[in-house]
XYZ file of N, CA and C in Angstrom:
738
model
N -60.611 149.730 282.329
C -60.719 148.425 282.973
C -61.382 147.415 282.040
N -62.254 148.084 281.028
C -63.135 146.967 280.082
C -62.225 146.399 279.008
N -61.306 147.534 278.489
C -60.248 147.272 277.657
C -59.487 145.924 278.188
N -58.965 145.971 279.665
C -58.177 145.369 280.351
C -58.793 144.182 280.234
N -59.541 143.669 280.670
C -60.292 142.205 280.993
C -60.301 141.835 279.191
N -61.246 142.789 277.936
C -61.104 142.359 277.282
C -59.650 141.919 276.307
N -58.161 142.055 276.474
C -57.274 141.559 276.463
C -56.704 140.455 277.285
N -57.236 140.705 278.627
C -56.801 139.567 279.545
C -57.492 138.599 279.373
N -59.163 138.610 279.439
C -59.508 137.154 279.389
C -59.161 136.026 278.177
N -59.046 136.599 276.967
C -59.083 135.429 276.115
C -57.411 135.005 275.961
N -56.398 135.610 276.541
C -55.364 134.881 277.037
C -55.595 133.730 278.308
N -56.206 134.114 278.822
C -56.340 133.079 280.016
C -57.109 132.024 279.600
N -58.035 132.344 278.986
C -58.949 130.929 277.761
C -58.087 130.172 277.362
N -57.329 130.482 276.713
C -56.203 130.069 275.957
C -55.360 129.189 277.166
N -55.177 129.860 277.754
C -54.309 128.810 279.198
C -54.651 128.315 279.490
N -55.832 128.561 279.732
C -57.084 127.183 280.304
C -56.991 126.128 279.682
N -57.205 126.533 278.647
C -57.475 125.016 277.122
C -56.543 124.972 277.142
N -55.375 125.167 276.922
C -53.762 124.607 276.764
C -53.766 123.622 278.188
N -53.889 123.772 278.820
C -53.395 123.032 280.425
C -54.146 122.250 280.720
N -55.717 122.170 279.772
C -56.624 120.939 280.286
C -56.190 120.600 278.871
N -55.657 119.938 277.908
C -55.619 119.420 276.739
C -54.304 118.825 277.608
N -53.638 119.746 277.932
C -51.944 118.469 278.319
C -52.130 117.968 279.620
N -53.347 118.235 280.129
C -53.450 116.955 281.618
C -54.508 116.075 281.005
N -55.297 116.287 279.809
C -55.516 114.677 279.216
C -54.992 113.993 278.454
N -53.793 114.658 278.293
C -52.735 113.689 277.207
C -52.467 112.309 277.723
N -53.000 111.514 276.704
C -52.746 109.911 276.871
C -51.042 109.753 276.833
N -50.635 109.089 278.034
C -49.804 108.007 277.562
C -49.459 106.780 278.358
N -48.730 106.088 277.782
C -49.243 104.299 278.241
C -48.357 103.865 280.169
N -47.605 105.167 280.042
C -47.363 104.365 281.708
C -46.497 105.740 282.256
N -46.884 106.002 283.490
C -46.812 106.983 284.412
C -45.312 106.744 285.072
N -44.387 106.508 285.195
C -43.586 106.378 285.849
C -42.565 107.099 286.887
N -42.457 106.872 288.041
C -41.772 108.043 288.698
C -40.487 106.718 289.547
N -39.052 107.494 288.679
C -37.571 106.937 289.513
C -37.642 107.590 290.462
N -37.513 106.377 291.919
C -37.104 107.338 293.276
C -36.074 106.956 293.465
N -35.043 107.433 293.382
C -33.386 107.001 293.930
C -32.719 107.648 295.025
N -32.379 106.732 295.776
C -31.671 106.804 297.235
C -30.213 107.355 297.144
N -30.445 108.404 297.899
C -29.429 109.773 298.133
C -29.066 109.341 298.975
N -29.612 108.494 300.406
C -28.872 108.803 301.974
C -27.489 108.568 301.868
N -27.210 108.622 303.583
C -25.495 108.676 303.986
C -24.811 107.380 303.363
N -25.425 106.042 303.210
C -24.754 105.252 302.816
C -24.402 105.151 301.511
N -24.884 105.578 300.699
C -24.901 106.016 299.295
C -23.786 106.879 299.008
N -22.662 106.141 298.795
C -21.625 106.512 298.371
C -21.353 107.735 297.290
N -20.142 108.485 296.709
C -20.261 108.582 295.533
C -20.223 107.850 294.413
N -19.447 106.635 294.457
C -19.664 105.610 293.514
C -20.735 105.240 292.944
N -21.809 104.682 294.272
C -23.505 104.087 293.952
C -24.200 105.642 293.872
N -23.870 106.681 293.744
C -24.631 108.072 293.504
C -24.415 108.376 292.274
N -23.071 108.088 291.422
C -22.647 108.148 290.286
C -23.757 106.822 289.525
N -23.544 105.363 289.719
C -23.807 104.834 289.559
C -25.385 104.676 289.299
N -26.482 105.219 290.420
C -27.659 105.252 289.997
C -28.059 106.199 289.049
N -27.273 107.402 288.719
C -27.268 108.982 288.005
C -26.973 108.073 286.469
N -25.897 108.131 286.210
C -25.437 107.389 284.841
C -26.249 106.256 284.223
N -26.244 105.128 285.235
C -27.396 104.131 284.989
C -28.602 104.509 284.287
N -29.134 105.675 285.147
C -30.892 105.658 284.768
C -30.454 106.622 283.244
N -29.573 107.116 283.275
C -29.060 107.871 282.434
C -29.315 107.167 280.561
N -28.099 105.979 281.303
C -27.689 105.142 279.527
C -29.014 104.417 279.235
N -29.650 104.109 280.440
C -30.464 102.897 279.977
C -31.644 103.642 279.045
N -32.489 104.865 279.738
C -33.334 105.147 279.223
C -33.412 105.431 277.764
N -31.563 105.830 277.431
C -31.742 106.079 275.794
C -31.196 104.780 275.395
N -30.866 103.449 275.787
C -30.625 102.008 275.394
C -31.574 101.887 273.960
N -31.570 101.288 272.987
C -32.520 101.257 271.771
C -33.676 100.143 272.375
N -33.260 98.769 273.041
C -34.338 98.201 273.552
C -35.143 98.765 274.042
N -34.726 100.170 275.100
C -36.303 100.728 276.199
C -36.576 101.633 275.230
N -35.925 101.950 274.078
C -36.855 102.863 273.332
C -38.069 102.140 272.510
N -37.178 100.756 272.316
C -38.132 99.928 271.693
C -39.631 99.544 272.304
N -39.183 99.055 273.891
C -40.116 99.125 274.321
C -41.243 100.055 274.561
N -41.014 101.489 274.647
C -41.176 102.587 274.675
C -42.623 102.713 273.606
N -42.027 102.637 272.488
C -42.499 102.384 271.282
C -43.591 101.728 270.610
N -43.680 100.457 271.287
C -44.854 99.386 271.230
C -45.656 99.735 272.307
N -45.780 100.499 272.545
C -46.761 100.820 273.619
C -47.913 101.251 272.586
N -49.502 101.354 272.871
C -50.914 101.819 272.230
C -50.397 103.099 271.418
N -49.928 104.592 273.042
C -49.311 105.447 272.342
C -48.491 105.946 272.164
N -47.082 104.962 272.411
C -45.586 105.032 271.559
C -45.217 106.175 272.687
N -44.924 106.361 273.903
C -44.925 107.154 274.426
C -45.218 107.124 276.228
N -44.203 107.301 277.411
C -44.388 106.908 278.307
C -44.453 108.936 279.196
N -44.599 108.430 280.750
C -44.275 109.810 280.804
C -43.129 109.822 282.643
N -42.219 110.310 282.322
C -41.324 109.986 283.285
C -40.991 111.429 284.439
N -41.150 110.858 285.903
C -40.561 112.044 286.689
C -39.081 111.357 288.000
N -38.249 111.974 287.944
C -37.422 112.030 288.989
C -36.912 112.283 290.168
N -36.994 111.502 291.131
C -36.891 111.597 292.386
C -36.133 111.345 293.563
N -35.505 112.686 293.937
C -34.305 111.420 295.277
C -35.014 111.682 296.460
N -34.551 110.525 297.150
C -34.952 110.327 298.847
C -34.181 110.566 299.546
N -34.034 110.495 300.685
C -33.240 110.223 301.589
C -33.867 110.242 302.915
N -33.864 110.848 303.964
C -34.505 111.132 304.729
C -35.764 111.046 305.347
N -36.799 111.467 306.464
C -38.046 111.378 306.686
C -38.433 113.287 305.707
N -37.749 113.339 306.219
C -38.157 115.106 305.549
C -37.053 115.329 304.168
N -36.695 114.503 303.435
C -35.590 114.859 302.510
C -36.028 114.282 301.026
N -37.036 114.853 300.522
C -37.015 114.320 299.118
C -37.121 115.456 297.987
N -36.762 115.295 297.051
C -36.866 116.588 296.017
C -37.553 115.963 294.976
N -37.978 116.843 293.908
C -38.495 116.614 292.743
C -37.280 117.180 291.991
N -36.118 116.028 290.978
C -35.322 116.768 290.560
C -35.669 117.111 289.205
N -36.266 116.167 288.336
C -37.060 116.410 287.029
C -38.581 116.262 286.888
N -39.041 117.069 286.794
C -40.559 116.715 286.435
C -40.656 116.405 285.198
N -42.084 115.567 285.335
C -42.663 115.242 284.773
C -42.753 115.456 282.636
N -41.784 114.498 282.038
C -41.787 114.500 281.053
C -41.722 113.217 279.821
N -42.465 113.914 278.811
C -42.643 112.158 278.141
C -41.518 112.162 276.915
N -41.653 110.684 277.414
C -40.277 109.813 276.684
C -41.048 109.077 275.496
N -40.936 109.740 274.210
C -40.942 108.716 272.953
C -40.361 108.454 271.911
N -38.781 108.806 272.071
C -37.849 108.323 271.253
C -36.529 108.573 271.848
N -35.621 108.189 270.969
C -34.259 108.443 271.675
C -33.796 109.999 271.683
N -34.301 110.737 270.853
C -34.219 112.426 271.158
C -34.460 112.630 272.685
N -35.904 112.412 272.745
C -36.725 113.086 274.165
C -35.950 112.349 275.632
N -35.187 110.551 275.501
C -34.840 110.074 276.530
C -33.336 110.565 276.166
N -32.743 111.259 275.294
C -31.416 111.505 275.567
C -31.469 112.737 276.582
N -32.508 113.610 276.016
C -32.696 114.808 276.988
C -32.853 115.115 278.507
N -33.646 113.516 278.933
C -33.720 113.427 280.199
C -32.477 113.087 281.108
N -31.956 112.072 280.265
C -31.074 111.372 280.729
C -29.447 112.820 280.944
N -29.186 113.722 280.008
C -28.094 114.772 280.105
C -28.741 115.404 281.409
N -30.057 115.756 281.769
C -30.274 116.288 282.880
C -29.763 115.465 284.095
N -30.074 114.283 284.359
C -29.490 113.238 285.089
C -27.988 113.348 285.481
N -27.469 113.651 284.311
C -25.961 113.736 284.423
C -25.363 114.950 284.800
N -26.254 116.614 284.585
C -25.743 117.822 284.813
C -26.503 117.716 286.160
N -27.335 117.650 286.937
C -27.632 118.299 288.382
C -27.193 117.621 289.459
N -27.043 118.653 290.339
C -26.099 117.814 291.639
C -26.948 116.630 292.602
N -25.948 116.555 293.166
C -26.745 115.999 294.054
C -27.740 116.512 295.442
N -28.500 115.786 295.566
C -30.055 116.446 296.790
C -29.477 116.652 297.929
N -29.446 115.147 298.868
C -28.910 114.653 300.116
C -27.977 114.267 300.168
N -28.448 113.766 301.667
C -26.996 112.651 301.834
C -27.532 112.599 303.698
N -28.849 111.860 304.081
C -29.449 112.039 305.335
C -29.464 110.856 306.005
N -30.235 110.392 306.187
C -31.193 108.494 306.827
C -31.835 108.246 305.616
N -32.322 106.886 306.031
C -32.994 106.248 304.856
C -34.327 105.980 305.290
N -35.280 107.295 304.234
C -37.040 106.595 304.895
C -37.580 105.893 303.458
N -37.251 104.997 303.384
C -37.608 104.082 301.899
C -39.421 104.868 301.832
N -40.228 105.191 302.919
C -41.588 105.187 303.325
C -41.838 106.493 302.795
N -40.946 107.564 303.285
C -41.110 108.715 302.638
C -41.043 109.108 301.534
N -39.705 108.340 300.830
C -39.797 108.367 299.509
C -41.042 107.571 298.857
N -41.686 106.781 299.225
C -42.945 106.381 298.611
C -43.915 107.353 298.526
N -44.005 107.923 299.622
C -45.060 109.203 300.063
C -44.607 109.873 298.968
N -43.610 110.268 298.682
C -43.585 111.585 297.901
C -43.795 111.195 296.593
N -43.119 110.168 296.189
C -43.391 109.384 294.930
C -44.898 109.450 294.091
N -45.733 108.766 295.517
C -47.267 109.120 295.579
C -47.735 110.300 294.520
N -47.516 111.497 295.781
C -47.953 112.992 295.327
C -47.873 112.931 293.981
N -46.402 113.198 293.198
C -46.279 113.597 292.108
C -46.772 112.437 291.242
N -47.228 111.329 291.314
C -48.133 110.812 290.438
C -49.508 110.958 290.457
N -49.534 111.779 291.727
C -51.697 112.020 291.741
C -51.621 113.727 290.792
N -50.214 114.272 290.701
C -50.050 115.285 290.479
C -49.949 115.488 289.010
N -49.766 114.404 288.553
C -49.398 114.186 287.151
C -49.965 115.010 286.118
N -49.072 115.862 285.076
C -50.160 116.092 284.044
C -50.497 115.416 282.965
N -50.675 114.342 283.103
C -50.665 112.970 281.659
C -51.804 111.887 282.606
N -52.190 111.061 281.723
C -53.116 110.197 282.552
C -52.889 108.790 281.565
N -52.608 107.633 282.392
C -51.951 106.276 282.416
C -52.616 105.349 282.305
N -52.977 104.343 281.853
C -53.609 103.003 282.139
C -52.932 102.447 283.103
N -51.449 102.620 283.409
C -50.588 102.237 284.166
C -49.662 103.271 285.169
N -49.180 103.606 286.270
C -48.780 103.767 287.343
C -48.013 103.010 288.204
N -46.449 103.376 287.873
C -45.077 102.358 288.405
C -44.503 103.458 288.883
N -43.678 103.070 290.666
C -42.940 103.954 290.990
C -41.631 102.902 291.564
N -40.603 102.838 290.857
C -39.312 102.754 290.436
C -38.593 102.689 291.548
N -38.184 102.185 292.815
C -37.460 102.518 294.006
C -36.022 101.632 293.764
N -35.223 102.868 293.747
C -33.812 101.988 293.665
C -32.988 102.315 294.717
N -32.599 101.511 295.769
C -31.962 101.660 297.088
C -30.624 100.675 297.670
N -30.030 100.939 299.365
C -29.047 100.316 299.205
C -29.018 99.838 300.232
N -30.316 100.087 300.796
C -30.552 99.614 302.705
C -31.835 99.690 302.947
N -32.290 99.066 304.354
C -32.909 99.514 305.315
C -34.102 100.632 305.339
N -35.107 100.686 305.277
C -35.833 101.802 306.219
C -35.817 101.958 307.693
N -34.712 103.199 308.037
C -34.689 103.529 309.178
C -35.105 104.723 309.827
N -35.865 105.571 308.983
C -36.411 106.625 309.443
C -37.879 106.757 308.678
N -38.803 107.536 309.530
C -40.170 108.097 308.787
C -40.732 106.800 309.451
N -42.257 106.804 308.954
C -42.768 105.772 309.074
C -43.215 104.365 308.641
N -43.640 103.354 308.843
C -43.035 102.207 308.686
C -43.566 102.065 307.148
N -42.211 101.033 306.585
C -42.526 101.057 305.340
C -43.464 100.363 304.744
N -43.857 99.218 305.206
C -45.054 98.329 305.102
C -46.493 98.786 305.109
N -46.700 99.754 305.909
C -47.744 100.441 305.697
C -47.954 101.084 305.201
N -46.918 102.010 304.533
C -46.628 102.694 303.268
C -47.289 102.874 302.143
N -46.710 101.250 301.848
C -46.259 100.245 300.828
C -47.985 100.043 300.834
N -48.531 99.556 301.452
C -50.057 99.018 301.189
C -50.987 100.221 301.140
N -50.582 101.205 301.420
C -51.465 102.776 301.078
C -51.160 102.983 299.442
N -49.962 102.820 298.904
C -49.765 103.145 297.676
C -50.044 102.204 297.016
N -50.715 100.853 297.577
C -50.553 100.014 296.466
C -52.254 100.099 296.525
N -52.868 100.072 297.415
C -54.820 100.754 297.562
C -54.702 101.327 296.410
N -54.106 102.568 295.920
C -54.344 103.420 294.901
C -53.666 102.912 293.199
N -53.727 101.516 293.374
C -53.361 100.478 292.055
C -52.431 101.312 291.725
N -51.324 101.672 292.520
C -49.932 101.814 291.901
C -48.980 100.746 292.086
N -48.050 100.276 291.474
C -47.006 99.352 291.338
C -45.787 99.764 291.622
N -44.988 99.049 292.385
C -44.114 99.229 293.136
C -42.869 98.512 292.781
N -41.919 98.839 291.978
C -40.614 97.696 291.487
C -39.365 98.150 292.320
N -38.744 96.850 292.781
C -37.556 97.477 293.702
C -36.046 97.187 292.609
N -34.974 97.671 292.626
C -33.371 97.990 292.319
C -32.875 97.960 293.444
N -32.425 97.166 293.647
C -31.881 96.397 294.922
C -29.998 96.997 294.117
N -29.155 97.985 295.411
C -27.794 97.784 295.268
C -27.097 97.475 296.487
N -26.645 96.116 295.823
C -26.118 95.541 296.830
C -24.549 96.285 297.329
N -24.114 96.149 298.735
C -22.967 97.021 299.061
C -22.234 95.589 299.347
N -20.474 96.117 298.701
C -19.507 95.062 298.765
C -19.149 94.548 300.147
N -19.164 95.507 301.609
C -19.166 94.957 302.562
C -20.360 96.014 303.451
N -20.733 95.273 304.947
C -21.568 95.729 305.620
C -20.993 97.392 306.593
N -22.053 98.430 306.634
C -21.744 99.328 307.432
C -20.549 99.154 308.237
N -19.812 99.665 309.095
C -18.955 99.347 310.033
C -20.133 99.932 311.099
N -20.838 100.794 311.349
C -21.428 101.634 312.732
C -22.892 100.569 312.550
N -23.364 99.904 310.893
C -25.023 98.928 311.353
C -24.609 98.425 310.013
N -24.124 97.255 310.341
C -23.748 96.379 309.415
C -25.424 96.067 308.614
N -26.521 95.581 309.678
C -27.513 95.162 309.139
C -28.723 96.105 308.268
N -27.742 97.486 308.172
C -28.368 98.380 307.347
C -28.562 98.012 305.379
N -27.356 97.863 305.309
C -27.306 97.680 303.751
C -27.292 95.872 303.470
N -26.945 95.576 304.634
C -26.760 93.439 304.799
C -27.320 92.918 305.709
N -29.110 93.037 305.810
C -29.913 92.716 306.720
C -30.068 90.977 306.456
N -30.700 90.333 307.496
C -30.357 88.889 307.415
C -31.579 88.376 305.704
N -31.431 87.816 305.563
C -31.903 87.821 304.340
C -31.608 87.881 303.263
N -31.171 88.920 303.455
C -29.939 90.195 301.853
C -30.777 91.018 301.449
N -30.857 92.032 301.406
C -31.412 93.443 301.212
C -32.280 93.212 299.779
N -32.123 92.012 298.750
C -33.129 91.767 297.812
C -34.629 91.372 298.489
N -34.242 90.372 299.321
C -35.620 89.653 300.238
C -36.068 90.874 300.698
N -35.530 91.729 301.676
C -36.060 92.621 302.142
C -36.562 93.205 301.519
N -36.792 93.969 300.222
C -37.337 94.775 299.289
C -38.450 93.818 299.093
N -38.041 92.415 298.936
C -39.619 91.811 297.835
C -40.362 91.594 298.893
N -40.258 91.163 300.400
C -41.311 91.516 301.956
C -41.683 92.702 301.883
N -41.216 93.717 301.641
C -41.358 95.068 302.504
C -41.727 96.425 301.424
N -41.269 95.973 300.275
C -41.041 97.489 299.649
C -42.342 97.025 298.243
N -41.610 96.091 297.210
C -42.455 95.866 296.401
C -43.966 95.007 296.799
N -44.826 95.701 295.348
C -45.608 95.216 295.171
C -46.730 95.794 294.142
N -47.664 95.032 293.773
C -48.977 95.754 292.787
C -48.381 94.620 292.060
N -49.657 94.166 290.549
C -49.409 93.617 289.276
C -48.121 93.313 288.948
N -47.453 92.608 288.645
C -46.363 91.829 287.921
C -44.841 92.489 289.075
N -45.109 93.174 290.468
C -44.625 93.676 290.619
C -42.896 93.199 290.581
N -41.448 93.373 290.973
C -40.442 92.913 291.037
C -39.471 93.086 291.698
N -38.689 92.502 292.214
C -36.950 93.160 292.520
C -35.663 93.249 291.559
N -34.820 93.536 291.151
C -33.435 93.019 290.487
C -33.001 93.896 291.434
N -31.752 92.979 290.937
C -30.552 93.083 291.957
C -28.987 93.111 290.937
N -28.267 93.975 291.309
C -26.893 93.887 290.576
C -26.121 93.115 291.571
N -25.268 92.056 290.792
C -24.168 91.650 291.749
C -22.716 92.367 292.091
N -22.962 93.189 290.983
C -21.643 94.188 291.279
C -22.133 95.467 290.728
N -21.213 95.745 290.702
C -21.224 97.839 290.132
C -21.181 97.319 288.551
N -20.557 96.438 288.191
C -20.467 96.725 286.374
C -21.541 95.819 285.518
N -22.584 95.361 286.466
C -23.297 95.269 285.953
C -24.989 95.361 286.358
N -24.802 96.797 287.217
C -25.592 98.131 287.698
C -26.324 98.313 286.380
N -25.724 99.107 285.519
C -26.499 99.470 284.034
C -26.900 98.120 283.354
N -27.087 97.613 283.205
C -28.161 95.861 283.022
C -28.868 96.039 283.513
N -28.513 95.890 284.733
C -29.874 95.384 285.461
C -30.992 96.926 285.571
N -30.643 97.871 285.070
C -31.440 99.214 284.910
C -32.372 99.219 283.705
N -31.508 98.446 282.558
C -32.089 98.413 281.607
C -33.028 97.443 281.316
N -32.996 96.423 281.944
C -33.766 95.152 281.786
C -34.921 94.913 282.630
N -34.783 95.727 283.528
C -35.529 96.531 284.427
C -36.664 97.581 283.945
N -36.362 98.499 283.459
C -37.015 99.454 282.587
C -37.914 98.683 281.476
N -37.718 98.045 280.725
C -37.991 97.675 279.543
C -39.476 96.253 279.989
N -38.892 95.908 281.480
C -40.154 95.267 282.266
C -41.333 96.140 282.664
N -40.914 97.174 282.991
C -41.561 97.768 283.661
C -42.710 98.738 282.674
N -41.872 99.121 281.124
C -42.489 99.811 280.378
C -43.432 98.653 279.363
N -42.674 97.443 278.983
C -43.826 96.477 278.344
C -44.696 95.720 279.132
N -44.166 95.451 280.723
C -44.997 95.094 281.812
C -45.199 93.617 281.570
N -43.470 93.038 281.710
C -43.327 91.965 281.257
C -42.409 91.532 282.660
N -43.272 90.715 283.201
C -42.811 90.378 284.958
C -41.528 89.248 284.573
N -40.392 89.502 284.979
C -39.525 88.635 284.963
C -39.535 87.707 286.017
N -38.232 86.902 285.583
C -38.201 85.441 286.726
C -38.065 85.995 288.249
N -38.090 85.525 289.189
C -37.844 85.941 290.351
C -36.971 84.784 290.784
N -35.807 85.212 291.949
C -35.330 86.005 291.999
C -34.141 87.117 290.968
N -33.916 88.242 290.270
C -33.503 88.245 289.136
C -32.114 89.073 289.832
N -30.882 88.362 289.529
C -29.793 88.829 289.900
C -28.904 89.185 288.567
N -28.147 90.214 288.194
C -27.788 90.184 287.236
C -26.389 90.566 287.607
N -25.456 89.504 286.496
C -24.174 89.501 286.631
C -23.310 89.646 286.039
């Protein structure tokens, strides 16, 4: 048994110090994509948010941005919603500091299936969003959680209150507003609430420091507004409001 411990413990030393050295690894911004899986979420806008977060992250601008950061180096996790009870962790937690490391994320993006396909708790997905940034093994000067959606919060609890629990804990909140070409047929005012589903995000969803909305006016120019988006969010450079891209 003395033999035993003396082989076992100084492996576990070793784990110890390995796992507290990479949960104080600096880097300049925490970021977690939550992207909306529910029923209205087509395959088109499911393709569309997958590919998007895909091209943009290895784009040379967000690497650029990436780059000028203190330490050249961000740290990114992935997330779909859907539901009050429906969110997954599809990529954890990994850092992006060149176009190698964001091509890598981005092929994962493109090989795993899809989560859902439930209701829309914009609230839950914040909640969960939450967790895995208190969960983080990297530590941030900055903390952005990424919500890209196509409607409504109609399930879980309310999103506004959410929204001001996560923002107590100086996290920042940017909305990706996708707009749908026509309204539900069964709740039109799901994806085309009076307003337009951009307003609704910048009342209800965003907020914190420089926080934002964009909005695509169509599907082909979805990947823009991802990238121009990103590259705000990683140099923390608040664009014009309202920002529609066309």
């Amino acid at each position: 048994m003395t033999r035993l411990i003396r082989i076992i413990l100084p492996a576990l030393c070793l784990f110890a110090l390995s796992a507290a050295a990479r949960a104080a690894e600096q880097v300049d911004l925490l970021l977690v994509l939550a992207s909306d899986v529910s029923r209205s979420v087509d395959t088109r806008k499911f393709q569309l948010q997958r590919e998007g977060y895909a091209a943009a992250l290895s784009n040379p601008r967000v690497i650029e941005a990436i780059k000028s950061g203190p330490h050249g180096r961000i740290a990114i996790c992935f997330v779909e919603w859907s539901g009050a009870t429906s969110q997954k962790l599809v990529i954890d937690w990994t850092i992006v500091s060149d176009a190698a490391s964001a091509r890598r994320i981005g092929d994962q993006m493109l090989e795993l299936p899809r989560s859902f396909a439930d209701r829309t708790s914009i609230s839950a997905g914040l909640e969960y969003a939450m967790n895995q940034l208190e969960q983080a093994p990297f530590t941030a000067p900055r903390r952005t959680i990424d919500v890209s959606g196509d409607g409504t919060n109609n399930s879980g609890r309310d999103i506004a209150s959410v929204r001001d629990e996560v923002l107590a804990k100086g996290v920042t909140i940017n909305g990706l507003v996708i707009f749908s070409d026509s309204p539900l047929p069964w709740n039109p005012e799901h994806t085309n609430p009076p307003g337009g589903l951009d307003n609704y995000y910048r009342n209800n969803v965003i907020g914190g420091p420089g926080a934002f909305v964009m909005a695509a006016e169509n599907h082909n120019s979805f990947g823009q507004a991802i990238v121009k988006k990103l590259i705000a969010e990683i140099a923390w450079i608040e664009p014009a409001r309202p920002v529609v891209v066309r």
